[in-house]
PDB file of C-alpha atoms and ligand atoms in Angstrom:
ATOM      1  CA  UNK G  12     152.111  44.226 117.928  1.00  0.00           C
ATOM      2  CA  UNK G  13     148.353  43.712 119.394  1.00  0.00           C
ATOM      3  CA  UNK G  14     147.326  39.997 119.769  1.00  0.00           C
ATOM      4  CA  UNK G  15     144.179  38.224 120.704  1.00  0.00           C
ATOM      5  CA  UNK G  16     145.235  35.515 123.326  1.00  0.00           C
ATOM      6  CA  UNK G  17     144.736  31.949 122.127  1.00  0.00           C
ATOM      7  CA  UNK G  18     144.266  29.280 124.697  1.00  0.00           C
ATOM      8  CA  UNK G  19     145.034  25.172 124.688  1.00  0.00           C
ATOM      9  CA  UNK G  20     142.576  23.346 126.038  1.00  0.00           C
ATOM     10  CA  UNK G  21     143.209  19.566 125.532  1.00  0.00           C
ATOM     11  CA  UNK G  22     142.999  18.657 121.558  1.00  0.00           C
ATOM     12  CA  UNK G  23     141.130  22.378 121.100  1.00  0.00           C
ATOM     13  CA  UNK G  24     142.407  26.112 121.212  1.00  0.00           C
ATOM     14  CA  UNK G  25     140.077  28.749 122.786  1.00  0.00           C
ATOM     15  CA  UNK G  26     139.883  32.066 121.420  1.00  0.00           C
ATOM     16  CA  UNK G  27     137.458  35.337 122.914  1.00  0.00           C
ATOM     17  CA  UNK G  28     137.905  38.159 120.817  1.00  0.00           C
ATOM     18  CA  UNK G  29     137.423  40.911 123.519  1.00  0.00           C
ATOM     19  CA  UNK G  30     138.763  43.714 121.730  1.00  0.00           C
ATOM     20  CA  UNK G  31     137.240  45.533 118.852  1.00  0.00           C
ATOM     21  CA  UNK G  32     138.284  43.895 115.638  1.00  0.00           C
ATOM     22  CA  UNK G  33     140.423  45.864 113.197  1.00  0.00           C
ATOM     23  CA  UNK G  34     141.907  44.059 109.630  1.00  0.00           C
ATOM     24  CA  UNK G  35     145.406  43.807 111.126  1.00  0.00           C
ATOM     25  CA  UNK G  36     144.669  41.917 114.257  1.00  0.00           C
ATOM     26  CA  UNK G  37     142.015  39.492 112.651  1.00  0.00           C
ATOM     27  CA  UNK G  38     144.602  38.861 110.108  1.00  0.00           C
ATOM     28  CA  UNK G  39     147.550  37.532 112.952  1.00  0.00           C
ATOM     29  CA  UNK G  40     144.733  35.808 114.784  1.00  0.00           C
ATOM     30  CA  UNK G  41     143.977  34.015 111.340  1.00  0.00           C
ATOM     31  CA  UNK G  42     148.036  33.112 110.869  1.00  0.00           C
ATOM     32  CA  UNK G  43     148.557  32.481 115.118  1.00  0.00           C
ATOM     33  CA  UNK G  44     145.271  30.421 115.270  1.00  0.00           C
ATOM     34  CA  UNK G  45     146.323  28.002 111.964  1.00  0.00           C
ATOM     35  CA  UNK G  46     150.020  27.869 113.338  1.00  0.00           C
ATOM     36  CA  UNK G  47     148.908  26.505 116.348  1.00  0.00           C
ATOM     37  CA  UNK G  48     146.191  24.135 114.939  1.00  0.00           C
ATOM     38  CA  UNK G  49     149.209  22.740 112.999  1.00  0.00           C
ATOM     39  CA  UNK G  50     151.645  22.723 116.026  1.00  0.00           C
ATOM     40  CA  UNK G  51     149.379  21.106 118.384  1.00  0.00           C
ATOM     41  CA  UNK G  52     147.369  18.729 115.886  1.00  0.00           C
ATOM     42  CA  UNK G  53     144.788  20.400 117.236  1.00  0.00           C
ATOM     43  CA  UNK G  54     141.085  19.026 116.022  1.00  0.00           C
ATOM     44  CA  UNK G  55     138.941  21.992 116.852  1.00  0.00           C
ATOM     45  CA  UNK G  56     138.933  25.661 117.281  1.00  0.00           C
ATOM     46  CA  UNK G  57     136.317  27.793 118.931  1.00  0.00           C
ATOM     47  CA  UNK G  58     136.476  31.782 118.830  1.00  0.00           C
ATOM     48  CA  UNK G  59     134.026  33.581 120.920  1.00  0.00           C
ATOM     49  CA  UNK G  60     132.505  36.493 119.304  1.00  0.00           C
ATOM     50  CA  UNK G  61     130.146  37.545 122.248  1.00  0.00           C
ATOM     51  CA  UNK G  62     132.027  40.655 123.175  1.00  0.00           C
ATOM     52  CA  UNK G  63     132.389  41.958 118.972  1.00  0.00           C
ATOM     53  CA  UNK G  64     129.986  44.260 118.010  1.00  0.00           C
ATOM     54  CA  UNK G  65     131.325  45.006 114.571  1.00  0.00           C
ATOM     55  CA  UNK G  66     131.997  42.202 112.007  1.00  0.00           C
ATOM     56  CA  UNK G  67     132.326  43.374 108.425  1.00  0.00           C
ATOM     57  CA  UNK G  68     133.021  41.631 105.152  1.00  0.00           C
ATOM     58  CA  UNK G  69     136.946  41.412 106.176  1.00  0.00           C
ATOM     59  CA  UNK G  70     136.661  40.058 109.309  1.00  0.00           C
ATOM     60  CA  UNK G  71     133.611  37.810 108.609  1.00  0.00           C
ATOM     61  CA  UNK G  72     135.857  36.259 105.472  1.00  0.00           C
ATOM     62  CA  UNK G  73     139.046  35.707 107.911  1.00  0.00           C
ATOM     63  CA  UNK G  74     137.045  33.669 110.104  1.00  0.00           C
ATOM     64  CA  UNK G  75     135.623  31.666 107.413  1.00  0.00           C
ATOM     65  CA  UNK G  76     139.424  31.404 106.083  1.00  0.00           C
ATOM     66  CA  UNK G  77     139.952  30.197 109.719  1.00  0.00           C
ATOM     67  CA  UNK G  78     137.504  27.645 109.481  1.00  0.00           C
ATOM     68  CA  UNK G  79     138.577  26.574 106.160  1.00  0.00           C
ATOM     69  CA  UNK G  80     142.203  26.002 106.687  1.00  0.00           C
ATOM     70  CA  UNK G  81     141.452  24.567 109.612  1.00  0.00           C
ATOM     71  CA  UNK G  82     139.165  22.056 107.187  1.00  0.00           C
ATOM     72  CA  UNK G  83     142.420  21.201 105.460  1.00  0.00           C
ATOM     73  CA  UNK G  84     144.269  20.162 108.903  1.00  0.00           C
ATOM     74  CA  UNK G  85     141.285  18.060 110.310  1.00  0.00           C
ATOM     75  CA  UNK G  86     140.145  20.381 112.620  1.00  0.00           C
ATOM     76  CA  UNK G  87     136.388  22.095 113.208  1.00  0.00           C
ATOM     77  CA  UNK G  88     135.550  25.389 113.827  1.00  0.00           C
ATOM     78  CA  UNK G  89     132.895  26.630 115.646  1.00  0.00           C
ATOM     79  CA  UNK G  90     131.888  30.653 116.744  1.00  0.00           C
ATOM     80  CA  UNK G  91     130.002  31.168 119.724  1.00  0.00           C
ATOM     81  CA  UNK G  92     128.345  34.071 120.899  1.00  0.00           C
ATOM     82  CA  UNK G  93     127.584  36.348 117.699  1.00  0.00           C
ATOM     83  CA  UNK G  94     124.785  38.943 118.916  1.00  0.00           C
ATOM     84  CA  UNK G  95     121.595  38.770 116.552  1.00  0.00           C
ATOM     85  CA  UNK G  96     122.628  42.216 115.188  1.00  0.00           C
ATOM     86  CA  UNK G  97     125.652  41.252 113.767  1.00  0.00           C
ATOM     87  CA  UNK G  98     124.384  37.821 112.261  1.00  0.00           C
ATOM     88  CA  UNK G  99     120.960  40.309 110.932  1.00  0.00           C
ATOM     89  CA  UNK G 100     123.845  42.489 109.286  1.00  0.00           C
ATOM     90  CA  UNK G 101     126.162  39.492 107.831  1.00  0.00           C
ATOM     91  CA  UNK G 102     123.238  38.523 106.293  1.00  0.00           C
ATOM     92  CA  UNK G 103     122.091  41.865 104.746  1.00  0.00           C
ATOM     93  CA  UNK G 104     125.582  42.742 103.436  1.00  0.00           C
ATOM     94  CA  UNK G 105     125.683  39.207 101.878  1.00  0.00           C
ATOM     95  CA  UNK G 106     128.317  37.169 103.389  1.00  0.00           C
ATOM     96  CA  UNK G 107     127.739  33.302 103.949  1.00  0.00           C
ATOM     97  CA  UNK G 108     129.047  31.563 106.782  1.00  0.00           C
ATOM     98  CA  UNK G 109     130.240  28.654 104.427  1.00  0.00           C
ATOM     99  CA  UNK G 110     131.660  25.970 106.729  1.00  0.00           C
ATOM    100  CA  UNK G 111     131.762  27.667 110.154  1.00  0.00           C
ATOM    101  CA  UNK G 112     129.422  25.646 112.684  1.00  0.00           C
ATOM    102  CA  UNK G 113     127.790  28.586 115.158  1.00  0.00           C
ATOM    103  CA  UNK G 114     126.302  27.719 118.675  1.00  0.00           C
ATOM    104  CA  UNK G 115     125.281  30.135 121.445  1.00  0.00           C
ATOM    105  CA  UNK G 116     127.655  30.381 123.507  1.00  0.00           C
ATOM    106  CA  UNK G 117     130.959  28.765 124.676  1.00  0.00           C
ATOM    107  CA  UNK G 118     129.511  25.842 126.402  1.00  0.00           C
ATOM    108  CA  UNK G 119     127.538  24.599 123.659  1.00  0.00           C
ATOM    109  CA  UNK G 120     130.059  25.483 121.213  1.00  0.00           C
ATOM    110  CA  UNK G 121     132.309  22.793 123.231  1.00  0.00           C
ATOM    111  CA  UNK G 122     129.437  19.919 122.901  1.00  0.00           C
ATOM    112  CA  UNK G 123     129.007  21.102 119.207  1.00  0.00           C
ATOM    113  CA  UNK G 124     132.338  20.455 118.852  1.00  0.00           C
ATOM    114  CA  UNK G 125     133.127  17.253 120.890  1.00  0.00           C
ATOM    115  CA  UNK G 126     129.793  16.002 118.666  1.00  0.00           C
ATOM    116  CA  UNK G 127     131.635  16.936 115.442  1.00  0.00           C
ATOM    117  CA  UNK G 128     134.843  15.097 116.376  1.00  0.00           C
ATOM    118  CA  UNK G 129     133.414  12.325 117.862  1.00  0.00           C
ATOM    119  CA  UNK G 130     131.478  11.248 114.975  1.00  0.00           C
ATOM    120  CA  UNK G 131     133.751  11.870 112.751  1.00  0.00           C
ATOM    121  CA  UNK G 132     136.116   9.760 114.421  1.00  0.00           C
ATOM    122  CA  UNK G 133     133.565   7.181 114.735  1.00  0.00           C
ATOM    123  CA  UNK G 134     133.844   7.221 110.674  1.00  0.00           C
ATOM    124  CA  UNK G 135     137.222   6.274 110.851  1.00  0.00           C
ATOM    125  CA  UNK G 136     136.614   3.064 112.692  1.00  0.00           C
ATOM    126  CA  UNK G 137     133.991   2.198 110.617  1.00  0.00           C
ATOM    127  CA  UNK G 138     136.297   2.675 107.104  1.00  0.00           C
ATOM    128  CA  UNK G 139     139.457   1.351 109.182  1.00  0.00           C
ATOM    129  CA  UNK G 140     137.690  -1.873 110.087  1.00  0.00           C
ATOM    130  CA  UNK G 141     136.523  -2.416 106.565  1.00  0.00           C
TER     131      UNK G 141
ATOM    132  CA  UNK D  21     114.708  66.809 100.118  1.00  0.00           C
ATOM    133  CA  UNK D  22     116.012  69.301 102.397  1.00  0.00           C
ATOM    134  CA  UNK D  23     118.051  68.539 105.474  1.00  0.00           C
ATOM    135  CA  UNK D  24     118.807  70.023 108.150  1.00  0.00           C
ATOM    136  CA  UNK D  25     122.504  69.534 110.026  1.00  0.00           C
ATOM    137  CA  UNK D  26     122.321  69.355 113.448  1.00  0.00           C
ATOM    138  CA  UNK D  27     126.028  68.050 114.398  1.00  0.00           C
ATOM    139  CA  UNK D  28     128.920  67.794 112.319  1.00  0.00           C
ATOM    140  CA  UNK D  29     132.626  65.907 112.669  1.00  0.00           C
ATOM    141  CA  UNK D  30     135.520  65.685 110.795  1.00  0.00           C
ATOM    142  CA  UNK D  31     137.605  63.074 111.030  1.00  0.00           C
ATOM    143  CA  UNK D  32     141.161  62.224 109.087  1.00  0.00           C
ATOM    144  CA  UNK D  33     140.852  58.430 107.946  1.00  0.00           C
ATOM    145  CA  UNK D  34     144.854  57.406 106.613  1.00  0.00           C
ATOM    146  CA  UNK D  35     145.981  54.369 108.652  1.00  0.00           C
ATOM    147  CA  UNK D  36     144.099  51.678 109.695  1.00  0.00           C
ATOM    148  CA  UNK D  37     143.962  52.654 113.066  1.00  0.00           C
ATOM    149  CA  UNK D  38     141.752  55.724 112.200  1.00  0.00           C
ATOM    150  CA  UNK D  39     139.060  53.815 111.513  1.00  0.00           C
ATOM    151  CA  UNK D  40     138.578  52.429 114.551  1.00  0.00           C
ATOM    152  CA  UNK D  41     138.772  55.926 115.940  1.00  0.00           C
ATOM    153  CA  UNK D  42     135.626  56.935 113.450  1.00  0.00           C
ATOM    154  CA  UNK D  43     133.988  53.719 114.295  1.00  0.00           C
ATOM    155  CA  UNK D  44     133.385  54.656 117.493  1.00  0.00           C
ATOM    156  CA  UNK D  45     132.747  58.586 117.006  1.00  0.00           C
ATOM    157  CA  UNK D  46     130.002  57.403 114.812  1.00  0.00           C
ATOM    158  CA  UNK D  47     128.587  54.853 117.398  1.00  0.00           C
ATOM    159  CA  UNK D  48     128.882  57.755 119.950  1.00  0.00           C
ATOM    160  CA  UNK D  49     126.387  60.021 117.674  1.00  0.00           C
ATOM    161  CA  UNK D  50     123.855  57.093 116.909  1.00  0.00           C
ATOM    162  CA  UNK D  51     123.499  56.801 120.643  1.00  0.00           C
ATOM    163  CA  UNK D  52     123.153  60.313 121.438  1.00  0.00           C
ATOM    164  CA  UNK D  53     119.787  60.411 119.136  1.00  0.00           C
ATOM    165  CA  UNK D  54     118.932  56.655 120.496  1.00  0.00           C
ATOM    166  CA  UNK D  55     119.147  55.025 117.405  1.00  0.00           C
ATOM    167  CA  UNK D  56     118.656  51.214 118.090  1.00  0.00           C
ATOM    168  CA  UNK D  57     121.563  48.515 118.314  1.00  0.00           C
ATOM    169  CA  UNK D  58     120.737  46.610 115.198  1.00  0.00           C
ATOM    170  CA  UNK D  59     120.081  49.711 113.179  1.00  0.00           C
ATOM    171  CA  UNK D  60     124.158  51.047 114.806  1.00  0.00           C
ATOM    172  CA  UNK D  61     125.533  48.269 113.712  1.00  0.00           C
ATOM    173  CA  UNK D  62     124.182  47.985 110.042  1.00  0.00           C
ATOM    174  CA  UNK D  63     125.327  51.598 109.496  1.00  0.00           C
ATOM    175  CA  UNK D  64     128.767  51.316 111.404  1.00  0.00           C
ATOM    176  CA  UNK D  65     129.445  48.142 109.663  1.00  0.00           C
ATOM    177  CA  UNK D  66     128.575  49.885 105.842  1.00  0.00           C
ATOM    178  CA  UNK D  67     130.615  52.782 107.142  1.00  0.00           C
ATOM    179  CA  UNK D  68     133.507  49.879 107.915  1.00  0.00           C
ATOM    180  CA  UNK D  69     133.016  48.510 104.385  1.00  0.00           C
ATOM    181  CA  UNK D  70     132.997  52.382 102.963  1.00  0.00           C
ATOM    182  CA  UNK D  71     136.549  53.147 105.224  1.00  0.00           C
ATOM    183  CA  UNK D  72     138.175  50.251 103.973  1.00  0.00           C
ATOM    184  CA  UNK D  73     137.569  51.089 100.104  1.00  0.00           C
ATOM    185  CA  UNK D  74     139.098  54.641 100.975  1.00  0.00           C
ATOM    186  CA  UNK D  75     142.451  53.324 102.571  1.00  0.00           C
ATOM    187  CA  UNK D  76     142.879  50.654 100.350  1.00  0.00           C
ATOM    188  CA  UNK D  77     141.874  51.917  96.807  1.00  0.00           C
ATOM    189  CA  UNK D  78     141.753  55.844  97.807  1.00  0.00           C
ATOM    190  CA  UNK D  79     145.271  56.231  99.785  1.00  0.00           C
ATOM    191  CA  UNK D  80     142.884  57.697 102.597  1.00  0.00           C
ATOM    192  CA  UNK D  81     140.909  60.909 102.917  1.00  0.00           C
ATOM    193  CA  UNK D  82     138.153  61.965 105.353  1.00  0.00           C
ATOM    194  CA  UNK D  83     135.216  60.914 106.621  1.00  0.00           C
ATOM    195  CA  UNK D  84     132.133  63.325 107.868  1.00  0.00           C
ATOM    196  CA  UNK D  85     129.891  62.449 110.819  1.00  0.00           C
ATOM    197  CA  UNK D  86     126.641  64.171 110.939  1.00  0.00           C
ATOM    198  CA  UNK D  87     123.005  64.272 112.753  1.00  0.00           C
ATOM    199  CA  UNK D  88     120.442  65.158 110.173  1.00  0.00           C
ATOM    200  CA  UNK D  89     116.737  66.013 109.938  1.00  0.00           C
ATOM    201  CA  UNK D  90     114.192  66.053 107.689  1.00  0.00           C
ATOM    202  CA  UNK D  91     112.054  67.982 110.258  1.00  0.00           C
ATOM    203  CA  UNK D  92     110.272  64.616 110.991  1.00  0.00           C
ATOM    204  CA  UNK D  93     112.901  61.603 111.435  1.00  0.00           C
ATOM    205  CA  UNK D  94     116.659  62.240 113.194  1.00  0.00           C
ATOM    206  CA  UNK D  95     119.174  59.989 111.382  1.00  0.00           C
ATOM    207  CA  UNK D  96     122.832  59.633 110.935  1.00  0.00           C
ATOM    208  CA  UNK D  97     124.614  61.163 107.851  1.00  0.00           C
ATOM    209  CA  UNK D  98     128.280  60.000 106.795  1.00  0.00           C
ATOM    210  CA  UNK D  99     130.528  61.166 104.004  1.00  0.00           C
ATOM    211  CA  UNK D 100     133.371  59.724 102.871  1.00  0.00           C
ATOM    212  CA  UNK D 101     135.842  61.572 100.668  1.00  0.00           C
ATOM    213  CA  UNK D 102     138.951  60.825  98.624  1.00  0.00           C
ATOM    214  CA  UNK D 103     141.294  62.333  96.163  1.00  0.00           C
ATOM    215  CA  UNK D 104     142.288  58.233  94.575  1.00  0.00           C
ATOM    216  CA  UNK D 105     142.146  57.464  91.366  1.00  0.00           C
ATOM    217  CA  UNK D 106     138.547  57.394  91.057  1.00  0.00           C
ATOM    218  CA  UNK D 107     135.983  54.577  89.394  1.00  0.00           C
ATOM    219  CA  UNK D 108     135.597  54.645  86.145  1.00  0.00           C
ATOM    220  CA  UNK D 109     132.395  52.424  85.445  1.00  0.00           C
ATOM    221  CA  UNK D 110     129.963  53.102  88.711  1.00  0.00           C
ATOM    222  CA  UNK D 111     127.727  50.588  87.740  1.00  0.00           C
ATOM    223  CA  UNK D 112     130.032  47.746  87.631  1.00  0.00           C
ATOM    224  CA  UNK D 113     131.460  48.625  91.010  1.00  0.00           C
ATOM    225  CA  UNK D 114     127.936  48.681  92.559  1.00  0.00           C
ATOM    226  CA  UNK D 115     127.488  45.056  91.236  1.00  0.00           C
ATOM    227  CA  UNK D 116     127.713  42.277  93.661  1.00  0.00           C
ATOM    228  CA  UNK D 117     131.270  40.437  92.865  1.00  0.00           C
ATOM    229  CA  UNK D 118     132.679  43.425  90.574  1.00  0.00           C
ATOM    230  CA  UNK D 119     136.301  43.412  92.934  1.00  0.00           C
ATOM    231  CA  UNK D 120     139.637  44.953  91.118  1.00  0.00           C
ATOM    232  CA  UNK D 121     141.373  44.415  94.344  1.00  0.00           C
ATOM    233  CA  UNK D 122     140.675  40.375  94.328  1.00  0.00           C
ATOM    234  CA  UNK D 123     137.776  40.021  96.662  1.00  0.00           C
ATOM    235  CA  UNK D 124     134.927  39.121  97.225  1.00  0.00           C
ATOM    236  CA  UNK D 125     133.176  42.998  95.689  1.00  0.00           C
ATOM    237  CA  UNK D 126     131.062  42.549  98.802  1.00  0.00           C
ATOM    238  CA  UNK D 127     131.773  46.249 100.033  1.00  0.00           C
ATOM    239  CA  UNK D 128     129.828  48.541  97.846  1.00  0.00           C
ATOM    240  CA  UNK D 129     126.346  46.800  97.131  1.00  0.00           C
ATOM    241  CA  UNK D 130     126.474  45.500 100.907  1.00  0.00           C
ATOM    242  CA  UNK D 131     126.751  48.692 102.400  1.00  0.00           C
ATOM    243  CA  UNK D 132     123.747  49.869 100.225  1.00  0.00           C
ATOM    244  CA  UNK D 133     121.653  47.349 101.533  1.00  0.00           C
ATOM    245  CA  UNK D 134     122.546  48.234 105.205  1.00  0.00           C
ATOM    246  CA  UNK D 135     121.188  52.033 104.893  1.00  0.00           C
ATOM    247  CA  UNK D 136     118.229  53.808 104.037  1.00  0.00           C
ATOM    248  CA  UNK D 137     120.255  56.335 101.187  1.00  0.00           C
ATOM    249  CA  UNK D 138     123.244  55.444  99.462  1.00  0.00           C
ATOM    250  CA  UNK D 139     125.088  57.904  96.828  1.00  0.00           C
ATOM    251  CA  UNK D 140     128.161  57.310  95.198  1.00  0.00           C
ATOM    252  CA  UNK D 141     129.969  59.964  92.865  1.00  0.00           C
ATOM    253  CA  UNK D 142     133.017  59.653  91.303  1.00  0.00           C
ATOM    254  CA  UNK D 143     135.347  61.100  88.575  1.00  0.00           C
ATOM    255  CA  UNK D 144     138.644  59.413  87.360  1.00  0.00           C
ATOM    256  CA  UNK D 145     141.486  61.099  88.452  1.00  0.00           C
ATOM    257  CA  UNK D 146     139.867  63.158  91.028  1.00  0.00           C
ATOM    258  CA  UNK D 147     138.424  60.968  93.685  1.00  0.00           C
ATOM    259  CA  UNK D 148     135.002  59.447  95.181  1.00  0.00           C
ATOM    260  CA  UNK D 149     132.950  60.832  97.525  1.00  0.00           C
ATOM    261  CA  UNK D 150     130.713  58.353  99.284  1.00  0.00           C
ATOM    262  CA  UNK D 151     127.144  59.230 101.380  1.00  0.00           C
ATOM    263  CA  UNK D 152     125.715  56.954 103.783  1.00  0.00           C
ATOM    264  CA  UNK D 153     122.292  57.800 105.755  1.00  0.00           C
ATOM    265  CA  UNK D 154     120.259  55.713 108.420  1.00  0.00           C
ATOM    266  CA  UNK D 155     117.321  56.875 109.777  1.00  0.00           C
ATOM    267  CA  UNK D 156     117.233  56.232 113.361  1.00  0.00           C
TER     268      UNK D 156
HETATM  269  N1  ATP I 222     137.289  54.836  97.023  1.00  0.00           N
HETATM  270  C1  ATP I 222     137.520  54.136  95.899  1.00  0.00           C
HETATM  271  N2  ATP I 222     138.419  54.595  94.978  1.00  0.00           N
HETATM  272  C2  ATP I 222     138.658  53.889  93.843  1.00  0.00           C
HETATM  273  N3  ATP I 222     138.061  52.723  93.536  1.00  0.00           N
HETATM  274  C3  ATP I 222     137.178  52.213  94.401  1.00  0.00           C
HETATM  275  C4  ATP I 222     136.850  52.887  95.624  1.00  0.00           C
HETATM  276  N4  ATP I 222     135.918  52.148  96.269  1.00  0.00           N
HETATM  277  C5  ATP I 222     135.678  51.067  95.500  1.00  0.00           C
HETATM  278  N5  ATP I 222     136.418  51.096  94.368  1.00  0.00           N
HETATM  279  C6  ATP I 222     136.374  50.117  93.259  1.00  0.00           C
HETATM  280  O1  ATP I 222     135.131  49.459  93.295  1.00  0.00           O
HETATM  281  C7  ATP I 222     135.311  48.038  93.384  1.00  0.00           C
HETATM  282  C8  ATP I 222     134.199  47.429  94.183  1.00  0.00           C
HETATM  283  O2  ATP I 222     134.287  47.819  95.552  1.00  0.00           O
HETATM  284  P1  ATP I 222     133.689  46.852  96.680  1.00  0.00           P
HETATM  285  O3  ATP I 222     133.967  47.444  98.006  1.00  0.00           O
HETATM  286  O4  ATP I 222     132.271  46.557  96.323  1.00  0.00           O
HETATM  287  O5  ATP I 222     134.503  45.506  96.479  1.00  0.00           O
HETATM  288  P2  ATP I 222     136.016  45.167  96.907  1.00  0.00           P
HETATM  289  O6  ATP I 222     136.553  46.205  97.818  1.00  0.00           O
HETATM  290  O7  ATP I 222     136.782  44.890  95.666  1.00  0.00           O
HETATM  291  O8  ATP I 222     135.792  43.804  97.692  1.00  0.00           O
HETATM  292  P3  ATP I 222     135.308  43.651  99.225  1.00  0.00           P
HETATM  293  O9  ATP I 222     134.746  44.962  99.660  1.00  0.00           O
HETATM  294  O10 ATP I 222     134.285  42.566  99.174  1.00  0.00           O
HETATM  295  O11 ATP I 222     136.539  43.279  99.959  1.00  0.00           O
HETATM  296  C9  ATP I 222     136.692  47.879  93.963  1.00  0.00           C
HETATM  297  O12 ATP I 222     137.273  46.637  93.620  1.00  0.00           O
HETATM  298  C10 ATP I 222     137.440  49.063  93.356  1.00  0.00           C
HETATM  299  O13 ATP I 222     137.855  48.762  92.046  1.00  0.00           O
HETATM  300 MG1   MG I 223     135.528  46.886  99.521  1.00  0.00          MG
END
């Protein structure tokens, strides 16, 4: 069975998709990425979609199922990378991004999300010490 | 209007696989006539929407690549074709959200937006031929 490599990087996992997406393999990145989110108490994901040239309505609604279950387990998700043709195209066919964070590339994905967790965590104190 | 065929493939589509096979024959003849990247991947992503309704609501069939002209613009031409069990109420399955299959009924009006002719025909109990075109 194909599979897209997931890294570990600290409290995050590191995906670049550098294959051409079909349903089957976005589908066991979708189960292997929220298995390891829950294994690792992982608090964010980042999948870099730089090298994809194709994302349809499946694929586009598994990663927003990533991001989603991810929600659930306290973790954010953020995509790096999309090329302007593929966001012009999401857009046309109608599908909504609906709680996936997008920055330009992998670098900036990693602030984004460091940002993300940091406030957030910042909350906590704030309710914990109240 | 009259057009006239200058290339034509056939390709089987019955396991996912296949698709990703005609995904790339189909970016191979966009960028033989130079048809721009965004305008490749609107049409190769409708003809990924298309594929997908075949294989999972058609049990498969074929799929037709061709290079048409009107004598004026080149464009890209793609048929879709299976013997399923048909759709019974056209205009329904054209609406956004209209899914029998649980989702989202993205496909079908999506794929319309992303090309310059869309035609759907289909008859219950024989099948349902779809037509995609993109001018380059
Ligand atoms: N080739 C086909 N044969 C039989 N029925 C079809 C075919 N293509 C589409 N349909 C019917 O038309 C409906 C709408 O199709 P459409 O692609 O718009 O949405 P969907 O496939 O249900 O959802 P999505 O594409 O968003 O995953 C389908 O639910 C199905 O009932
Ligand atoms: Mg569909």
């Amino acid at each position: 069975m194909e599979k897209i490599p997931i890294l570990k990087f600290g409290e995050f996992l590191l995906v670049t998709i550098q294959v051409d997406l079909y349903d089957q393999l976005a589908e066991n990145l979708e189960a292997d990425l929220i298995n390891l989110v829950r294994k690792h108490h992982s608090r964010g994901v980042l999948i870099d979609i730089s090298a994809v040239s194709i994302i349809d309505s499946f694929m586009g609604r598994i990663l927003v199922n990533i991001a989603k279950m991810s929600k659930i387990m306290d973790a954010e998700t953020v995509v790096t990378g999309m090329q302007p043709a593929v966001a012009i195209t999401l857009i046309e066919l109608g599908l909504h991004f609906e709680g996936v964070y997008n920055a330009l590339n992998i670098e900036k994905g990693m602030e984004l999300l460091r940002s993300k967790i940091y406030n957030l965590d910042e909350d906590h104190d704030i309710y914990s010490s109240e | 209007m009259t057009f006239t065929v200058q290339n034509r493939e056939e390709i089987a589509v019955t396991i996912e696989k296949d698709a990703i096979f005609f995904r790339n024959a189909v970016k191979t003849y966009a960028t033989k006539i130079s048809m721009g990247l965004l305008y490749q991947t609107k049409i190769i992503t409708a003809a990924s929407e298309i594929v997908r309704n075949l294989l999972k609501y058609g049990g498969g069939g074929k799929a037709m690549i061709e290079t048409v002209t009107d004598g004026r613009k080149v464009g890209i031409r793609l048929t879709f074709k299976d013997s399923g069990p048909g759709i019974p109420d056209l205009d329904k399955a054209m609406s956004d959200g209209f899914s029998t299959g649980k989702s989202l009924g993205l496909g079908l009006p999506g794929a319309k937006r992303l090309v310059d002719q869309f035609d759907i025909r289909s008859t219950v109990g024989v099948g349902t031929t779809v037509t995609l075109l993109k001018w380059k």
